[in-house]
Coordinates of C-alpha atoms in Angstrom, one line a residue:
M227 CA -39.1 -43.5 60.0
N228 CA -36.3 -41.6 61.5
F229 CA -33.7 -43.3 59.7
S230 CA -34.4 -42.1 56.2
S231 CA -30.6 -40.9 56.4
Y232 CA -28.5 -42.6 58.9
N233 CA -25.9 -40.4 60.6
Y234 CA -22.5 -41.8 59.6
N235 CA -19.3 -39.9 60.1
V236 CA -18.4 -38.8 56.8
S237 CA -15.2 -36.7 56.1
D238 CA -15.5 -33.2 55.2
S239 CA -13.9 -34.0 51.7
A240 CA -17.3 -36.0 50.9
S241 CA -19.2 -32.3 50.8
Y242 CA -16.9 -31.6 47.5
R243 CA -19.3 -31.7 44.6
D244 CA -18.0 -31.5 40.8
S245 CA -19.6 -29.4 38.4
R246 CA -22.2 -30.7 36.3
D247 CA -20.0 -30.5 33.1
S248 CA -17.1 -32.3 34.9
A249 CA -19.4 -34.7 36.4
V250 CA -20.7 -35.6 33.1
A251 CA -17.2 -35.8 31.4
K252 CA -15.8 -38.1 34.2
N253 CA -18.9 -40.5 34.2
V254 CA -18.8 -40.8 30.4
L255 CA -15.0 -41.5 30.5
L256 CA -15.0 -44.0 33.0
V257 CA -18.1 -46.0 31.6
A258 CA -16.3 -45.8 28.3
L259 CA -12.9 -47.3 29.5
G260 CA -15.0 -50.0 31.5
L261 CA -17.0 -51.0 28.5
T262 CA -13.6 -51.3 26.4
I263 CA -12.1 -53.4 29.2
S264 CA -14.9 -55.4 29.4
Y265 CA -15.5 -55.7 25.8
I266 CA -11.6 -57.0 25.6
N267 CA -12.3 -59.6 28.5
G268 CA -15.5 -60.6 27.3
T269 CA -13.7 -61.5 24.0
L270 CA -11.1 -63.6 26.1
I271 CA -13.7 -65.4 27.7
H272 CA -15.6 -66.2 24.4
T273 CA -12.2 -67.4 23.1
F274 CA -11.6 -69.6 26.0
T275 CA -14.9 -71.4 26.0
K276 CA -14.9 -71.9 21.9
H277 CA -11.8 -74.0 21.8
Q278 CA -11.2 -77.0 24.0
I279 CA -7.4 -76.5 24.2
F280 CA -8.2 -73.7 26.7
Y281 CA -10.4 -75.0 28.9
M282 CA -8.6 -78.2 29.3
N283 CA -5.6 -76.2 30.4
P284 CA -5.1 -75.4 34.0
R285 CA -2.9 -72.2 33.2
Y286 CA -5.7 -70.6 31.0
I287 CA -8.5 -71.6 33.5
L288 CA -6.9 -69.8 36.2
F289 CA -6.2 -66.9 33.9
I290 CA -10.0 -66.6 32.9
H291 CA -11.0 -66.9 36.5
L292 CA -8.6 -63.8 37.0
V293 CA -10.5 -62.1 33.9
V294 CA -14.0 -62.6 35.2
N295 CA -13.0 -61.5 38.7
D296 CA -11.8 -58.3 37.0
I297 CA -15.1 -58.0 35.1
I298 CA -17.2 -58.1 38.6
Q299 CA -14.8 -56.0 40.2
L300 CA -14.9 -53.3 37.5
T301 CA -18.8 -53.6 37.0
M302 CA -19.2 -53.1 40.7
S303 CA -16.8 -50.2 41.1
I304 CA -18.4 -48.1 38.1
S305 CA -21.3 -49.1 39.2
L306 CA -20.6 -47.5 42.5
F307 CA -18.8 -44.4 41.2
V308 CA -22.0 -43.6 39.0
L309 CA -24.4 -44.1 41.8
S310 CA -22.5 -41.8 43.7
Y311 CA -22.7 -39.1 41.3
V312 CA -26.5 -39.7 40.2
F313 CA -27.9 -40.2 43.6
Y314 CA -25.1 -39.1 46.0
K315 CA -26.5 -41.4 48.7
I316 CA -27.9 -44.6 48.2
N317 CA -29.7 -47.5 50.2
V318 CA -27.6 -49.1 52.8
S319 CA -28.4 -52.7 51.5
L320 CA -27.8 -52.2 48.2
C321 CA -24.4 -50.1 49.4
C322 CA -23.4 -53.3 51.3
L323 CA -24.0 -55.8 48.5
I324 CA -21.9 -53.6 46.2
V325 CA -19.1 -53.0 48.5
V326 CA -19.0 -56.9 49.6
F327 CA -18.7 -58.0 46.1
T328 CA -16.0 -55.2 45.4
I329 CA -14.1 -56.3 48.5
L330 CA -14.2 -59.9 47.7
T331 CA -12.9 -59.5 44.2
T332 CA -10.3 -57.3 45.2
V333 CA -9.1 -59.9 47.6
N334 CA -9.2 -62.5 45.2
T335 CA -6.6 -61.2 42.8
P336 CA -3.5 -61.3 44.7
L337 CA -4.7 -65.1 45.7
N338 CA -5.2 -65.8 42.1
L339 CA -1.7 -64.3 41.2
A340 CA -0.1 -66.5 43.8
V341 CA -1.7 -69.6 42.5
M342 CA -0.9 -68.9 39.1
A343 CA 2.9 -68.3 40.0
V344 CA 2.9 -71.9 41.4
E345 CA 1.6 -73.4 38.4
C346 CA 4.0 -71.7 36.3
Y347 CA 7.0 -72.9 38.9
I348 CA 5.7 -76.5 38.6
A349 CA 5.4 -76.5 34.6
V350 CA 8.9 -75.2 34.7
C351 CA 10.8 -76.8 37.5
L352 CA 8.7 -80.2 38.0
P353 CA 7.6 -80.5 34.2
L354 CA 7.2 -84.5 34.7
R355 CA 4.9 -83.9 37.6
H356 CA 2.9 -81.1 36.1
V357 CA 0.2 -83.6 34.6
Q358 CA -0.1 -85.0 37.9
L359 CA -0.2 -82.0 40.4
C360 CA -2.0 -79.4 38.2
T361 CA -5.4 -81.4 37.0
I362 CA -8.4 -80.0 36.0
K363 CA -10.4 -80.9 38.9
R364 CA -7.5 -79.4 41.4
T365 CA -7.6 -76.3 39.6
Y366 CA -11.2 -75.7 40.0
I367 CA -11.0 -76.8 43.7
L368 CA -8.2 -74.1 44.2
I369 CA -10.5 -71.3 42.5
G370 CA -13.3 -72.2 45.2
W371 CA -10.7 -72.2 48.1
I372 CA -9.7 -68.9 46.7
W373 CA -13.3 -67.4 47.1
V374 CA -13.8 -69.6 50.3
M375 CA -10.7 -67.7 51.8
S376 CA -12.0 -64.5 50.4
L377 CA -15.8 -64.9 51.9
L378 CA -14.2 -66.1 55.3
S379 CA -12.2 -62.9 55.6
N380 CA -14.9 -60.4 54.8
L381 CA -18.3 -62.2 56.1
P382 CA -17.4 -61.4 59.8
D383 CA -17.5 -57.7 58.8
V384 CA -21.2 -58.1 57.7
L385 CA -21.9 -60.2 60.9
I386 CA -20.2 -57.1 63.2
L387 CA -22.3 -54.6 61.3
L388 CA -25.4 -56.7 61.9
V389 CA -24.7 -56.8 65.5
T390 CA -23.5 -53.4 66.3
E391 CA -25.7 -51.2 64.0
P392 CA -29.2 -51.0 64.3
V393 CA -31.4 -52.8 61.8
E394 CA -33.1 -49.7 60.8
I395 CA -30.0 -48.5 58.8
F396 CA -30.8 -50.9 56.0
Y397 CA -33.5 -48.7 55.3
S398 CA -31.8 -45.7 55.4
T399 CA -29.5 -43.9 52.7
I400 CA -25.5 -43.5 53.0
L401 CA -22.6 -41.9 50.9
C402 CA -21.6 -45.2 49.9
Q403 CA -18.0 -45.9 50.7
K404 CA -16.2 -49.0 52.4
D405 CA -15.3 -46.9 55.6
N406 CA -18.6 -45.2 56.0
L407 CA -20.4 -48.8 55.9
F408 CA -17.9 -51.1 57.8
R409 CA -17.1 -48.3 60.3
H410 CA -16.4 -50.4 63.8
P411 CA -12.9 -50.3 64.9
I412 CA -12.8 -54.2 65.1
I413 CA -13.5 -54.4 61.4
L414 CA -10.7 -52.0 60.9
K415 CA -8.3 -53.9 62.7
K416 CA -9.2 -57.3 61.4
R417 CA -9.1 -56.0 57.6
E418 CA -5.8 -54.6 58.3
V419 CA -4.6 -57.7 59.7
T420 CA -6.2 -60.0 57.0
Y421 CA -4.8 -58.0 54.4
I422 CA -1.2 -58.2 55.7
V423 CA -1.4 -61.9 56.3
F424 CA -2.7 -62.4 52.6
L425 CA -0.1 -60.1 51.2
I426 CA 2.9 -61.3 53.0
G427 CA 1.7 -64.8 51.8
V428 CA 1.3 -63.8 48.2
W429 CA 4.8 -61.8 48.0
L430 CA 6.7 -64.9 49.5
T431 CA 4.9 -67.1 46.9
L432 CA 5.7 -64.8 43.9
F433 CA 9.5 -64.3 45.5
Y434 CA 9.9 -68.2 46.1
T435 CA 8.6 -69.2 42.7
Y436 CA 10.7 -66.5 40.9
F437 CA 14.0 -67.5 42.1
R438 CA 13.5 -71.3 41.9
I439 CA 12.5 -70.4 38.1
F440 CA 15.5 -68.3 37.9
F441 CA 18.0 -71.1 38.9
A442 CA 16.2 -73.7 36.7
A443 CA 18.2 -75.5 34.4
K444 CA 19.9 -73.8 31.3
S445 CA 18.7 -76.6 28.9
A446 CA 14.9 -74.7 29.2
A447 CA 16.2 -71.2 29.0
R448 CA 13.5 -70.0 26.6
D449 CA 11.0 -71.1 28.8
V450 CA 12.3 -70.2 32.2
K451 CA 13.0 -66.6 30.7
K452 CA 9.2 -66.6 29.7
A453 CA 8.4 -67.8 33.3
R454 CA 10.3 -65.3 35.1
N455 CA 8.8 -62.4 32.8
T456 CA 5.3 -63.7 33.5
I457 CA 5.8 -64.1 37.6
L458 CA 7.4 -60.2 37.2
L459 CA 4.1 -59.1 35.8
H460 CA 2.3 -60.7 38.4
G461 CA 4.2 -58.8 40.7
F462 CA 3.5 -55.7 38.8
Q463 CA -0.2 -56.6 38.9
L464 CA 0.1 -57.0 42.7
L465 CA 2.0 -53.8 43.2
L466 CA -0.9 -52.0 41.5
S467 CA -3.5 -53.9 43.7
M468 CA -1.6 -52.7 46.7
L469 CA -2.3 -49.3 45.7
T470 CA -5.6 -50.0 47.3
Y471 CA -4.2 -49.7 50.7
V472 CA -2.7 -46.5 50.6
H473 CA -5.8 -44.6 48.8
A474 CA -7.0 -43.2 52.3
L475 CA -3.5 -41.6 52.6
C476 CA -3.5 -40.4 49.0
V477 CA -6.9 -38.6 49.7
E478 CA -5.9 -36.8 52.8
A479 CA -2.8 -35.8 51.3
L480 CA -5.0 -34.3 48.3
V481 CA -7.2 -32.4 50.8
Y482 CA -4.4 -30.8 52.5
W483 CA -2.1 -29.9 49.5
F484 CA -4.8 -29.3 46.8
P485 CA -8.0 -28.5 48.2
R486 CA -9.3 -26.7 44.9
H487 CA -8.3 -29.8 42.8
Y488 CA -9.0 -32.3 45.4
L489 CA -11.8 -34.1 43.3
H490 CA -9.7 -34.5 40.0
G491 CA -7.1 -35.7 42.3
V492 CA -9.4 -38.2 43.6
F493 CA -10.6 -39.4 40.2
F494 CA -6.9 -39.7 39.1
F495 CA -6.2 -41.9 41.7
Y496 CA -9.4 -43.9 41.2
I497 CA -8.4 -44.7 37.5
L498 CA -4.8 -45.6 38.6
I499 CA -6.0 -47.9 41.5
Q500 CA -9.4 -49.7 39.8
I501 CA -9.0 -49.2 36.2
L502 CA -5.3 -49.7 35.5
P503 CA -4.7 -52.8 37.3
R504 CA -7.7 -54.4 35.0
C505 CA -5.6 -53.6 32.0
V506 CA -2.8 -55.7 32.9
S507 CA -4.7 -59.0 32.7
P508 CA -5.1 -59.0 29.1
I509 CA -1.7 -57.8 28.2
V510 CA 0.1 -60.7 30.4
Y511 CA -1.6 -63.5 28.4
G512 CA -3.8 -61.8 25.5
L513 CA -0.8 -60.2 24.1
R514 CA 2.0 -62.3 25.3
D515 CA 0.6 -65.9 24.6
K516 CA 1.1 -67.0 21.3
M517 CA -1.8 -69.5 21.1
L518 CA -4.5 -67.1 22.8
K519 CA -3.2 -64.0 21.0
Q520 CA -4.0 -65.9 17.5
Y521 CA -7.4 -66.5 18.5
L522 CA -8.1 -63.2 20.0
K523 CA -7.3 -61.1 17.1
K524 CA -9.8 -63.5 15.1
Y525 CA -12.2 -62.6 17.6
L526 CA -11.5 -59.0 18.3
L527 CA -11.4 -58.2 14.3
C528 CA -14.5 -60.3 13.5
T529 CA -16.8 -57.2 13.6
M530 CA -14.5 -55.2 11.1
R531 CA -14.4 -58.0 8.9
M532 CA -18.0 -58.6 8.7
E533 CA -18.3 -55.0 8.0
T534 CA -15.9 -54.9 5.1
D535 CA -17.6 -58.3 3.5
Q536 CA -21.0 -56.5 3.7
R537 CA -19.4 -53.7 1.9
L538 CA -17.7 -55.8 -0.8
Q539 CA -21.0 -57.7 -1.4
L540 CA -22.7 -54.4 -1.5
N541 CA -20.3 -53.1 -4.1
S542 CA -20.5 -56.3 -6.0
R543 CA -24.4 -55.9 -6.3
C544 CA -24.3 -52.5 -7.5
S545 CA -21.6 -53.2 -10.1
T546 CA -23.6 -56.2 -11.4
N547 CA -26.9 -54.0 -11.3
H548 CA -25.1 -51.4 -13.3
K549 CA -23.9 -54.1 -16.1
T550 CA -27.2 -55.5 -16.3
R551 CA -28.5 -52.1 -17.0

């Protein structure tokens, strides 16, 4: 078949390759960061499932959904990074699957942040109606709608790809990048419009909830201050997520200004755009929320305590045997 390597337009920058030592160092560092973040997020999920107080609270349900979403996004993103170094070009079908899940989870993040901001606003400004409005059932329905909206915004890209490209491309190989796979002008225009609509909606939601909480009653000053800080952190997360949209401009600038250090610059932006935002979620709740922090410390330090107990038991046995002799 003549489509073993389909002729996609790949930029000249794609021909840059790292040295062997540099490639190994970058991949090891990236996998180590991914495993560390996934371990912390996995501990958060374990803490959530072990205590009924968390999975009966809409706020923690939304937070854990964000954490699970981050784990999926991080896994797909790092897998794609490692595969690009190991194989350089991969099968289009596999590439399509990874890219679609990466895009879905990327779109889910701002939508989830908007819903969390609304829940925070209801808890502070409408406390008497919080139990009625923010039920467990409605929370899971909202999570379902988040995924539906993401799917509706991205499935047309796959359909356009199927209609405009020959079927043989799914048996070919490609340098797996979003712009190389979904390259039709209609897809690019639709993606820009969709992202703009989503981001405007999320920013308006964050601003509205922040200022409504800001002017809330002074009788709940402590809760108001904590809620404002939480929404500000959500805004910081959203800003980090928006760096994805300037990634292409940053790459072009790197090629033009620093052609010799292009690959190192791309790796830096990859850490900044893909990895750093995934570190914010555990900080927002894992370190700021007293209840979750209390349980999280217990599970994070569980391994260290087990090792310490084993050493103490071993020392006590040795001392007992010594006295017996």
